[in-house]
Coordinates of C-alpha atoms in Angstrom, one line a residue:
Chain A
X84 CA 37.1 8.0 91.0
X85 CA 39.0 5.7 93.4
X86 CA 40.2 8.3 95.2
X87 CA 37.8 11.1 94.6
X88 CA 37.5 14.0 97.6
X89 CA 34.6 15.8 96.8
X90 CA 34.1 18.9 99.4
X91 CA 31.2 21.8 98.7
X92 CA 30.1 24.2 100.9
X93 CA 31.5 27.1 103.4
X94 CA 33.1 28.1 106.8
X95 CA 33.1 31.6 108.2
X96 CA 35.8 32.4 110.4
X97 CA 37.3 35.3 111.8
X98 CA 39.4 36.6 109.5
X99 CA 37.7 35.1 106.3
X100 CA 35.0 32.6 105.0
X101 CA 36.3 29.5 103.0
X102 CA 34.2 28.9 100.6
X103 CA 34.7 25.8 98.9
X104 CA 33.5 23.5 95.9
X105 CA 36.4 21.0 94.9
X106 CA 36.4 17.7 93.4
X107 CA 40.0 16.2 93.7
X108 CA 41.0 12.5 92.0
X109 CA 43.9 11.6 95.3
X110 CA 45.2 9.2 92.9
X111 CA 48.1 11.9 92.8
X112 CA 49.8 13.6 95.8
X113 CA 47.6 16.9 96.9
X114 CA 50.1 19.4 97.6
X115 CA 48.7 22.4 99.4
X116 CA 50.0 26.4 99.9
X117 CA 49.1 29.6 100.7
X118 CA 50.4 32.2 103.4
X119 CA 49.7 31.8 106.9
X120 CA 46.0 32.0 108.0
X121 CA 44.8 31.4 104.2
X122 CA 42.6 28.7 105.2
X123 CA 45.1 25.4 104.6
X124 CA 44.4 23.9 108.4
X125 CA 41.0 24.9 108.4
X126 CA 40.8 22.6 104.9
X127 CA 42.4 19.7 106.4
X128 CA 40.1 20.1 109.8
X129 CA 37.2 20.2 107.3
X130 CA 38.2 17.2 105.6
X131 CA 39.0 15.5 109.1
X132 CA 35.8 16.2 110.7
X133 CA 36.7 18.6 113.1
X134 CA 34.9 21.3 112.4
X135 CA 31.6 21.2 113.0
X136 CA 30.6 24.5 112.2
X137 CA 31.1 23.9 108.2
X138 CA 28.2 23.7 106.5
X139 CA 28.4 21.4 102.7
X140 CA 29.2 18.0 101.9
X141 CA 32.7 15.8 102.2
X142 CA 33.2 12.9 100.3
X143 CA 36.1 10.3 100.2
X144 CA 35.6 7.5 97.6
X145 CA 32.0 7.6 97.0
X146 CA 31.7 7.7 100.7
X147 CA 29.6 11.2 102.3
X148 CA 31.5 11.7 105.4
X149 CA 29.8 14.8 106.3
X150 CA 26.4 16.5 104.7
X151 CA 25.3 19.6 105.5
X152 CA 25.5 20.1 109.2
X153 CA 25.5 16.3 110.0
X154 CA 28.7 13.8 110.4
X155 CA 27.2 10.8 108.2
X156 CA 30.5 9.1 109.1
X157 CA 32.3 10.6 112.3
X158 CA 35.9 11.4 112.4
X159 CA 37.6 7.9 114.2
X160 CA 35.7 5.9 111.4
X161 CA 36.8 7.8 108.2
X162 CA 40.8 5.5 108.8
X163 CA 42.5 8.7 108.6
X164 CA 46.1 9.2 109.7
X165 CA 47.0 12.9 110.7
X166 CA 50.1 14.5 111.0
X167 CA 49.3 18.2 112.9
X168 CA 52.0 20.8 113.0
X169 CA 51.8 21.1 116.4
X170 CA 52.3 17.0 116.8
X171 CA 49.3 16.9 119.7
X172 CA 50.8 13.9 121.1
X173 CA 49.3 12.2 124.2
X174 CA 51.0 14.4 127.1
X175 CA 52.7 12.8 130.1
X176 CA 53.4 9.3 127.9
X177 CA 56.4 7.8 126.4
X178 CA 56.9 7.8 122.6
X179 CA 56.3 3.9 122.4
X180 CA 52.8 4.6 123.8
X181 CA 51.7 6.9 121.9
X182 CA 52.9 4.5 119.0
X183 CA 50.9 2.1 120.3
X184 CA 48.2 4.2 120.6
X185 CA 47.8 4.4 116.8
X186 CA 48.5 0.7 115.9
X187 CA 46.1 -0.8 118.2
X188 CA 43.3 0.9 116.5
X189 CA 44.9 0.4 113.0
X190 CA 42.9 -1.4 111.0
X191 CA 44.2 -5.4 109.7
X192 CA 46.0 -4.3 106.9
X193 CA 49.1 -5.8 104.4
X194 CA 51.7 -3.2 105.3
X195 CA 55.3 -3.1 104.6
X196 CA 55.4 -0.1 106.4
X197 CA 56.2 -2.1 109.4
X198 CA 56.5 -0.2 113.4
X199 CA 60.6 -0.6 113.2
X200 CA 60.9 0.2 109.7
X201 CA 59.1 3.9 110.6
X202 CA 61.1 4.2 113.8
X203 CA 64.6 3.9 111.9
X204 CA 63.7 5.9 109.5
X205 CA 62.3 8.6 111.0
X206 CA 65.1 8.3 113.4
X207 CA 62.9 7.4 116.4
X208 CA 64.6 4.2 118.1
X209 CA 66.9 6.1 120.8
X210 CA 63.8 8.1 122.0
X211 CA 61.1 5.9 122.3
X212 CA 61.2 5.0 126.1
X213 CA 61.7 8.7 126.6
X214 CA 58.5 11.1 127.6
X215 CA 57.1 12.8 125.0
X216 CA 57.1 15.8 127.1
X217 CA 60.7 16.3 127.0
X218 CA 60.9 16.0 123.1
X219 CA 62.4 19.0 121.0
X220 CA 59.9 20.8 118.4
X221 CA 61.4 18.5 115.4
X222 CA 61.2 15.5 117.5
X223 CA 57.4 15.3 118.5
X224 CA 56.9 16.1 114.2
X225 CA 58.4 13.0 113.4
X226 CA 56.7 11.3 116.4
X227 CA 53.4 12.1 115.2
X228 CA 54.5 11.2 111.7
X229 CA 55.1 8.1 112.5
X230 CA 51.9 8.1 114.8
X231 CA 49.8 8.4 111.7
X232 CA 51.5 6.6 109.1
X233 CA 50.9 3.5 111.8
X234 CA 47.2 4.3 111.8
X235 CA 47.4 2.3 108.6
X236 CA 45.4 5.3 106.5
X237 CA 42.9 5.3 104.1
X238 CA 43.8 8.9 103.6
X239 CA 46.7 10.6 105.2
X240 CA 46.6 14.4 105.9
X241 CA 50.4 16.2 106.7
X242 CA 49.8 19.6 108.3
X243 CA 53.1 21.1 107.7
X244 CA 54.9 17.7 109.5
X245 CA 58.2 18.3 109.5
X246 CA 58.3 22.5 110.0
X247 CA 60.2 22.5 112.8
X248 CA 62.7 20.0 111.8
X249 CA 66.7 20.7 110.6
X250 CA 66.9 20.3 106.5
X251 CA 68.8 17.2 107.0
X252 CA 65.7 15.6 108.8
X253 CA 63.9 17.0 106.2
X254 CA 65.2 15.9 103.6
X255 CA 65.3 12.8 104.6
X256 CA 62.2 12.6 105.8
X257 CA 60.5 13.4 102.2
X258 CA 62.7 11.2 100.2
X259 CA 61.0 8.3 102.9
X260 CA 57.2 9.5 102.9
X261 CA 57.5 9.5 99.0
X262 CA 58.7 6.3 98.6
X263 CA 56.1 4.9 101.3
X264 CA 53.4 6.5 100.1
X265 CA 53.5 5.6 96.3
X266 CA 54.7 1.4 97.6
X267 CA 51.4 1.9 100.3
X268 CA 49.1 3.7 97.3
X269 CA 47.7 5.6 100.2
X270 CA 46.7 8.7 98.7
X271 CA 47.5 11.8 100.6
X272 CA 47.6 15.6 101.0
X273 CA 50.2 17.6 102.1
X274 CA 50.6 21.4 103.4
X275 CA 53.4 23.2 103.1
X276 CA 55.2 26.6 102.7
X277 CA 58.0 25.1 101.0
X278 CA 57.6 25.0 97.5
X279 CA 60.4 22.7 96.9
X280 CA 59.0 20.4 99.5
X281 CA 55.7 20.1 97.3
X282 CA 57.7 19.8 94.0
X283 CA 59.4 16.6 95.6
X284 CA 56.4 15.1 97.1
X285 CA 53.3 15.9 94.9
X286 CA 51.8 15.8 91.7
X287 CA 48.9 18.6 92.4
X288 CA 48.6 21.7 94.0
X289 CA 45.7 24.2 95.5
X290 CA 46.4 27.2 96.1
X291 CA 44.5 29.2 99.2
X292 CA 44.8 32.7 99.6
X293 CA 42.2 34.6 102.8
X294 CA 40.1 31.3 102.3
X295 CA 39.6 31.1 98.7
X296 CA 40.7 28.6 96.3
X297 CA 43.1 30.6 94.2
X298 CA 45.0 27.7 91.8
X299 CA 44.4 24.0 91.8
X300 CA 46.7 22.3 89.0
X301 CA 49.6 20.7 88.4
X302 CA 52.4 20.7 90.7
X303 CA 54.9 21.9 87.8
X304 CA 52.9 24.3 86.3
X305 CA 51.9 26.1 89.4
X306 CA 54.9 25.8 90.8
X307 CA 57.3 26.6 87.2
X308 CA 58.6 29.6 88.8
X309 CA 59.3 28.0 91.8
X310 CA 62.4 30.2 93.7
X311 CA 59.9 32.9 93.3
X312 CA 57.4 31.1 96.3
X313 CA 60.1 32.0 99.1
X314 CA 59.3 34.9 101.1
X315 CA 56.9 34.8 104.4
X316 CA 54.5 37.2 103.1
X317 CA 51.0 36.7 101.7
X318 CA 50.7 34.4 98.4
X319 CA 49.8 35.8 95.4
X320 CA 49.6 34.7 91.4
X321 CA 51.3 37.5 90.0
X322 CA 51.2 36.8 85.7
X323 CA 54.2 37.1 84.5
X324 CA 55.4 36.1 80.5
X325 CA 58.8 34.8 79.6
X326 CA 60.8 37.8 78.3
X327 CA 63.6 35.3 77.2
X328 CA 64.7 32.0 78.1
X329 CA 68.5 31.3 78.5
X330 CA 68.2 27.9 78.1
X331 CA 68.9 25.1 81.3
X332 CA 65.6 25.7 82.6
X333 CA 66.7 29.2 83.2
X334 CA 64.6 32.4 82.2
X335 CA 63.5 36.3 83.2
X336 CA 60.1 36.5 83.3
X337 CA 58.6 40.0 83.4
X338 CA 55.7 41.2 85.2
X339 CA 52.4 42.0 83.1
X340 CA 51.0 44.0 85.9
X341 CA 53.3 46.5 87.1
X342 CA 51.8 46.6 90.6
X343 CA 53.7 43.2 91.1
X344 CA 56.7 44.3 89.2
X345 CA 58.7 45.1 92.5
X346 CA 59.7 42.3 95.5
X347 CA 61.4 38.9 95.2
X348 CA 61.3 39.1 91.6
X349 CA 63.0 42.0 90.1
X350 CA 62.6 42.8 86.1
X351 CA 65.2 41.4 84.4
X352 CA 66.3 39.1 86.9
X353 CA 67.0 35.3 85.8
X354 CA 65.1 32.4 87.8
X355 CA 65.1 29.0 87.5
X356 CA 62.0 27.1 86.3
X357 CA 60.5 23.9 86.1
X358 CA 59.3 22.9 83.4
X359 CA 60.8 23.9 79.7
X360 CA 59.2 27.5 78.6
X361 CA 59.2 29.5 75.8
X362 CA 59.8 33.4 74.9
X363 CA 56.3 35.4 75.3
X364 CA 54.1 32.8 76.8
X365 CA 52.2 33.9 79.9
X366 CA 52.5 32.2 83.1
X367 CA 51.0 32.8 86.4
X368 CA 53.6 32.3 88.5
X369 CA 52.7 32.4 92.8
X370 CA 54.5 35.3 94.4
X371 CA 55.4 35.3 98.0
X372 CA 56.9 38.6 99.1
X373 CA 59.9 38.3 101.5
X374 CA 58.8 40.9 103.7
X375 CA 56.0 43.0 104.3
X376 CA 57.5 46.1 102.1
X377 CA 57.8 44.0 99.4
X378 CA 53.8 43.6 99.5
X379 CA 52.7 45.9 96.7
Chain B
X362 CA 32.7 2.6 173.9
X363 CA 31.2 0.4 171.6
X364 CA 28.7 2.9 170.8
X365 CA 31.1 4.7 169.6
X366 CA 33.0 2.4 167.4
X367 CA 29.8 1.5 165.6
X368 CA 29.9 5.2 165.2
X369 CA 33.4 4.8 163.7
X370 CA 32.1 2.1 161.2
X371 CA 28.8 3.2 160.4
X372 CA 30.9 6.6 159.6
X373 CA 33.2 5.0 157.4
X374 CA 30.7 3.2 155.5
X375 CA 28.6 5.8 154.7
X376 CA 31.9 8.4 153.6
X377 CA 32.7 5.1 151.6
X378 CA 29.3 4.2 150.0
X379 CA 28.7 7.9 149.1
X380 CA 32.2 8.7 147.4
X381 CA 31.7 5.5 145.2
X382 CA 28.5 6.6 144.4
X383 CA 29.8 10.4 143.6
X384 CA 32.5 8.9 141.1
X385 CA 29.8 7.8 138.8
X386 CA 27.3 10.7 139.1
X387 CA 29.6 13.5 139.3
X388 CA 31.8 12.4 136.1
X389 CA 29.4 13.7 133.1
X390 CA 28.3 16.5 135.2
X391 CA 31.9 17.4 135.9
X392 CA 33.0 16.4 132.0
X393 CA 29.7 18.3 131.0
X394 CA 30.8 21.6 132.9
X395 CA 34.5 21.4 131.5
X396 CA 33.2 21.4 127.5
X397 CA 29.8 22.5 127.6
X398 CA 29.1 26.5 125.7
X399 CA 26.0 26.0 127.1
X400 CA 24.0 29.5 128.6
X401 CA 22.6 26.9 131.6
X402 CA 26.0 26.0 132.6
X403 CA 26.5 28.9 134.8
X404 CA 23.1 28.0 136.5
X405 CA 24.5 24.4 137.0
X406 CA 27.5 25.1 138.2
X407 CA 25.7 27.6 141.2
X408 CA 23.5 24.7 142.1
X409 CA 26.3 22.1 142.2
X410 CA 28.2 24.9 144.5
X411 CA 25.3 25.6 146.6
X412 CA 26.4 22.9 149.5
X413 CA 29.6 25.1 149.8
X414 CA 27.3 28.1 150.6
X415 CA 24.2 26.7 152.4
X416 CA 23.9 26.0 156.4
X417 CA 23.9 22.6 156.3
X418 CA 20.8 22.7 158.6
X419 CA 18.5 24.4 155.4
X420 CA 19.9 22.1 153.2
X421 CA 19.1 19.0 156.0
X422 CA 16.0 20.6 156.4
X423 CA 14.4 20.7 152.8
X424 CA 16.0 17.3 152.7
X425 CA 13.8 15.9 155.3
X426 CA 10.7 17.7 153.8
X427 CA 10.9 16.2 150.0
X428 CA 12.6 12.6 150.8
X429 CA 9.8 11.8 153.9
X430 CA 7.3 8.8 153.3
X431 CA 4.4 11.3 152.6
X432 CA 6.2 13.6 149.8
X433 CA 6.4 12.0 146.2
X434 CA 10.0 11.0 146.1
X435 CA 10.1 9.4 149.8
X436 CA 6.7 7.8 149.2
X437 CA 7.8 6.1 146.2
X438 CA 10.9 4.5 148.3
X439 CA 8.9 3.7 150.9
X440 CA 6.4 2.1 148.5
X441 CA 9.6 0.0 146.8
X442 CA 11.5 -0.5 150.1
X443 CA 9.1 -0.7 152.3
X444 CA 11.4 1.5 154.2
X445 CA 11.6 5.4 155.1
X446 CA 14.5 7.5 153.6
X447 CA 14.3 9.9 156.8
X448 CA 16.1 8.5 160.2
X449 CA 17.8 6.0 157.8
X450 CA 20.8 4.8 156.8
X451 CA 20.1 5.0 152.8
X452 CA 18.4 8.4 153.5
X453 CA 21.9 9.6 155.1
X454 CA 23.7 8.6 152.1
X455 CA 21.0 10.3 149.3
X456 CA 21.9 13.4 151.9
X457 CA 25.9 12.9 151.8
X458 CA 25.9 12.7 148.1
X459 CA 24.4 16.2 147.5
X460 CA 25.8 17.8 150.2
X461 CA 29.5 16.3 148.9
X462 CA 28.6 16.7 145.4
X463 CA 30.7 19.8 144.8
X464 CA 33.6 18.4 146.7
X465 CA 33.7 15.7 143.8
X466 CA 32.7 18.0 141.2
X467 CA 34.9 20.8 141.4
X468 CA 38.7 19.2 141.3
X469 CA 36.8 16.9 138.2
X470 CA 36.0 19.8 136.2
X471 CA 39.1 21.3 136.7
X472 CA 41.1 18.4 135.5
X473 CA 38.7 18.1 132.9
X474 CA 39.2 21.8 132.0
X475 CA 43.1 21.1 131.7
X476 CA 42.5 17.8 129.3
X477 CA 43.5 19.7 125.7
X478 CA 40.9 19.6 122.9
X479 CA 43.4 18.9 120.2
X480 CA 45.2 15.8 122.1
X481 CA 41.2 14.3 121.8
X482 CA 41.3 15.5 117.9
X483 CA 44.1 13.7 117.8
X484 CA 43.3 10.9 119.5
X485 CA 39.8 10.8 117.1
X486 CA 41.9 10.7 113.9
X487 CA 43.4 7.6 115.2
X488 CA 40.5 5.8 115.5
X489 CA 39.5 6.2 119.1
X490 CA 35.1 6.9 120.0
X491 CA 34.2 8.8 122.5
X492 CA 34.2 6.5 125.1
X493 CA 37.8 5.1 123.7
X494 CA 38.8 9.2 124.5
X495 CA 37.3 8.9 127.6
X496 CA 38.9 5.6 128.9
X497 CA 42.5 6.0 127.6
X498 CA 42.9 9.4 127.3
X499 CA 41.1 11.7 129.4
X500 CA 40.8 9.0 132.7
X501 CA 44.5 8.7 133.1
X502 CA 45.1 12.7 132.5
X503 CA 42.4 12.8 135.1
X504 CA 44.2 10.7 137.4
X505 CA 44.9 13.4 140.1
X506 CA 41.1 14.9 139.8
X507 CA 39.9 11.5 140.5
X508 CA 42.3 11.2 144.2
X509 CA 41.3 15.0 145.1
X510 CA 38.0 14.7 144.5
X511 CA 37.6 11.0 146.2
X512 CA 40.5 12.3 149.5
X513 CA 37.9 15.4 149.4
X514 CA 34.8 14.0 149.2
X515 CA 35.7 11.0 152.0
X516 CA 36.9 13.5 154.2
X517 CA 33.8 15.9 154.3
X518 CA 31.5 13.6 154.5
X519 CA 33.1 12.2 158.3
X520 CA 32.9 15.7 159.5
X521 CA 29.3 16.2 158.4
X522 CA 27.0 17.0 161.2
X523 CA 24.4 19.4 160.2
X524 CA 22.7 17.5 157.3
X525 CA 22.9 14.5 159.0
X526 CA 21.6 15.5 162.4
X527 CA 18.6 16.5 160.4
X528 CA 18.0 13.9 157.8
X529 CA 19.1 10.7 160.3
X530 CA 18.8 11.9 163.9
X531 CA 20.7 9.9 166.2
X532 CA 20.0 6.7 166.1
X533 CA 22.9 3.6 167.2
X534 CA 23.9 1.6 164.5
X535 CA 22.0 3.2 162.0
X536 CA 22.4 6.9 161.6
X537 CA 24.5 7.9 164.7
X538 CA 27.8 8.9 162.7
X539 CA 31.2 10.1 164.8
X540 CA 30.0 14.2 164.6
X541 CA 26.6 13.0 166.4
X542 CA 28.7 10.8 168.6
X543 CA 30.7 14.0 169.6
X544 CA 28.0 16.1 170.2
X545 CA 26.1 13.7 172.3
X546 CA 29.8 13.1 174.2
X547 CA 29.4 16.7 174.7
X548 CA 25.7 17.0 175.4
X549 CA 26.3 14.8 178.4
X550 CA 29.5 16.2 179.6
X551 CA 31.5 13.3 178.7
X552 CA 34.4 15.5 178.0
X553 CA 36.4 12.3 178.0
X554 CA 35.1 10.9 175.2
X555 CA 33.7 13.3 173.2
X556 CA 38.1 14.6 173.4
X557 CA 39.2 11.3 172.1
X558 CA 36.7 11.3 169.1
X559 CA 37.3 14.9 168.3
X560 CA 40.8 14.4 168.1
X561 CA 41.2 11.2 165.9
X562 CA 38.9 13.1 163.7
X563 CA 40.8 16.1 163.6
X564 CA 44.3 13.4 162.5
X565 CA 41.9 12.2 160.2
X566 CA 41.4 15.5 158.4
X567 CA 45.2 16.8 158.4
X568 CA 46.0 13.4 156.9
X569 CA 43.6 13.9 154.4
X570 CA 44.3 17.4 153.4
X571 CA 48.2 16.5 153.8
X572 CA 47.5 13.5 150.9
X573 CA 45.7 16.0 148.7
X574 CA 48.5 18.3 148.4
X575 CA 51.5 15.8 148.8
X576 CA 50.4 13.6 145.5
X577 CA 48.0 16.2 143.5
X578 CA 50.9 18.5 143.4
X579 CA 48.4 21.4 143.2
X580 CA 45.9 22.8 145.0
X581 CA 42.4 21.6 144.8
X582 CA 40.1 24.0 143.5
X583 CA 36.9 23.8 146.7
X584 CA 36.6 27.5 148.3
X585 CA 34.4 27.0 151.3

């Protein structure tokens, strides 16, 4: 219950309604995915405050942040750090400032996430006297990563943080938010397409597809088939049952519904898994076409 | 001559008193237009505009009928002062601040307009109120707004002469303002003089505009 996010009620948007009643223990990593415009920002908005259309209930810790229509605790009081993928630093500033923007409202905290620790790490130090306005894509990401990791969270909420950064920067980027978050014990949630990227950083996974909660479990069980959630297409759970397993974490899995039996995953074909399986079980197993054809 | 430099003061003070006074009282409206959804916001924003539109004579003259001592709003002055808003200094600056009120609101609310919603997201998630947005984020992205608005609204209210020939008359050292000095110059065929005020208010003006667009970078956003 420590770090229970309770959220009930629903949002209509354009393009769909999310209609939601979860109760998640943040004591593990929230990973979230689904295809672009499945409702994964729209989540994280409703869990920051921002949107004051949704009607339902958010609660952190015990704590109602929102009930129906009404902010019981508005968004710069809930001590949230947010990283948006579109870094929405402060224009027309240098990156030291908008550092400082966050850690002067930070609450007093024991941190050994100190300000030069982040800059190294996230490989900051050479730009912070620069504008923010001449920053490359990858650069403003790890700005505003570091902007809300100095907030000194109660909750931290990653909105696809590091999309437009090189692998490298990735990589190492991960390894570092990992390791911070689990020496902080700040519980957090983190979007992203990249299933490997959620296998690395968290321990639980939700699954949105057009606004509906399609999956919330384990990391390793949703995400067993892993090199299957690689394409840009929609997300889908296709089932699928181990046809035989070649040992090494190695197996051809097999469609149960043939409408899904064409795409990334061909019959027959071998894929790596996560987790140890065995011959005939069922699995569902999230399916993310490469390309519009392969959406069948 | 010394006429008119009281003329010169008395006009500087009162462009001075009533852009201080605009700052304050055209901010929320200005910050209101930029964000509201509101269906009355159209209606607002015609009667802000309405100065930019109105002889200033009609607008002097509906002055002088609801701010005298027997209508509700001069009465109640007069009752608190003990003075009469019309042919006075403090009715001359109630008139300069509506009659300049666009010329403040209008570059506000479009630099308001250009502040981005998600930077104030943003800056929420971090901790900051409202008023921490407004303070440290929106007033120095407003910077520019703010010199427009104040260059603008300075400016128009030295040249004003209809509104304030009707609200103040022309008395010395109390409502006699450089455009009344001019036209009295010219009334009595003191070509002279009325010439060398004309002119320093015409430098005045270029200067003025000149500033706007040297620093703002942009062009301010008052159709006349």
């Amino acid at each position: 219950m420590r770090n229970q996010l309770i959220i009930r009620g629903c949002l209509e948007r354009a393009r769909f309604t999310l209609d939601l009643d979860l109760s998640i223990d943040l004591d593990e990593p929230l990973g979230i995915m689904g295809a672009t415009g499945a409702g994964k920002t729209t989540l994280l908005r409703i869990i920051a405050g921002l949107e004051p259309d949704f009607t339902g209930s958010v609660a952190f810790c015990g704590e109602v942040w929102r009930d129906g229509m009404i902010d019981r605790v508005p968004t710069h009081q809930r001590g949230l750090g947010v990283a948006f993928q579109d870094s929405r630093l402060l224009p027309g500033r240098t990156v030291e400032n908008n550092l400082n923007f966050a850690t002067q409202r930070a609450p007093a905290v024991d941190s050994r996430l100190d300000y030069m620790t982040l800059v190294e790490a996230l490989d900051l130090q050479h730009l912070l006297r620069e504008s923010v306005d001449s920053l490359s894509g990858g650069e403003r990401q790890r700005v505003a990563l570091a902007r809300a990791l100095l907030a000194r969270p109660r909750l931290l909420l990653l909105d696809e943080p590091l999309s437009a950064n090189d692998s490298a920067h990735r990589q190492q980027v991960i390894a570092h938010i990992g390791d911070w978050m689990s020496a902080e014990g700040t519980p957090f949630i983190y979007v992203s397409h990249a299933a490997a990227e959620l296998a690395q950083l968290t321990r639980q996974v939700l699954i949105l597809d057009q606004g509906a909660v399609r999956a919330l479990g384990k990391t390793g069980a949703l995400l067993e088939a892993g090199n299957v959630v690689s394409g840009t297409g929609p997300l889908s759970l296709a089932a699928v049952v181990v046809a035989k397993d070649h040992g090494s974490r190695t197996a051809t899995l097999e469609f149960t519904d043939s409408d899904h039996a064409v795409g990334a995953l061909g019959q027959g074909e071998r894929v790596v898994v996560c987790r140890e399986v065995s011959e005939g079980s069922g699995l569902d197993a999230p399916l993310q076409p490469e390309s519009d054809e392969d959406q069948h | 001559m010394p006429d008119d430099m009281q003329a010169v003061w008395l006009t500087v003070l009162l462009a001075g008193v009533t852009t201080l006074l605009l700052f304050p009282i055209a901010s929320p409206l200005a910050w209101w237009l930029a964000r509201s959804d509101s269906k009355g916001r159209s209606l607002v924003e015609a009667v802000v505009a309405m100065p930019l539109v109105l002889p200033p004579t009609v607008l002097g003259f509906y002055l002088l009928v609801m701010l005298n001592p027997e209508s509700f709003v001069g009465g109640l002055w007069f009752n608190v002062t003990g003075e009469s808003l019309t042919f006075s200094f403090s009715g001359l600056v109630i008139a300069s601040v509506i009659y300049s009120l666009p010329f403040m609101v209008q570059p506000l609310h479009a630099t308001f307009r250009a502040v981005p919603v998600p930077v104030l997201e943003a800056a929420a998630t971090l901790g900051a109120s409202p008023r921490d947005q407004w303070l440290n984020v929106v007033l120095p992205m407003a910077k520019r707004g703010y010199l427009t608005g104040g260059v603008l609204t300075f400016a128009h209210t030295v040249g004003e002469f209809g509104v304030v020939l009707m609200m103040g008359g022309n008395i010395p050292g109390e409502t006699r303002v450089l455009s009344i000095a001019i036209y009295e110059h010219v009334e009595t065929l003191n070509y002279q003089a009325a010439h060398s005020l004309a002119l320093g208010l015409m430098c005045f003006s270029f200067l003025s505009l000149w500033l706007v667009y040297r620093y703002t970078g942009h062009r301010f956003e008052v159709v006349r």
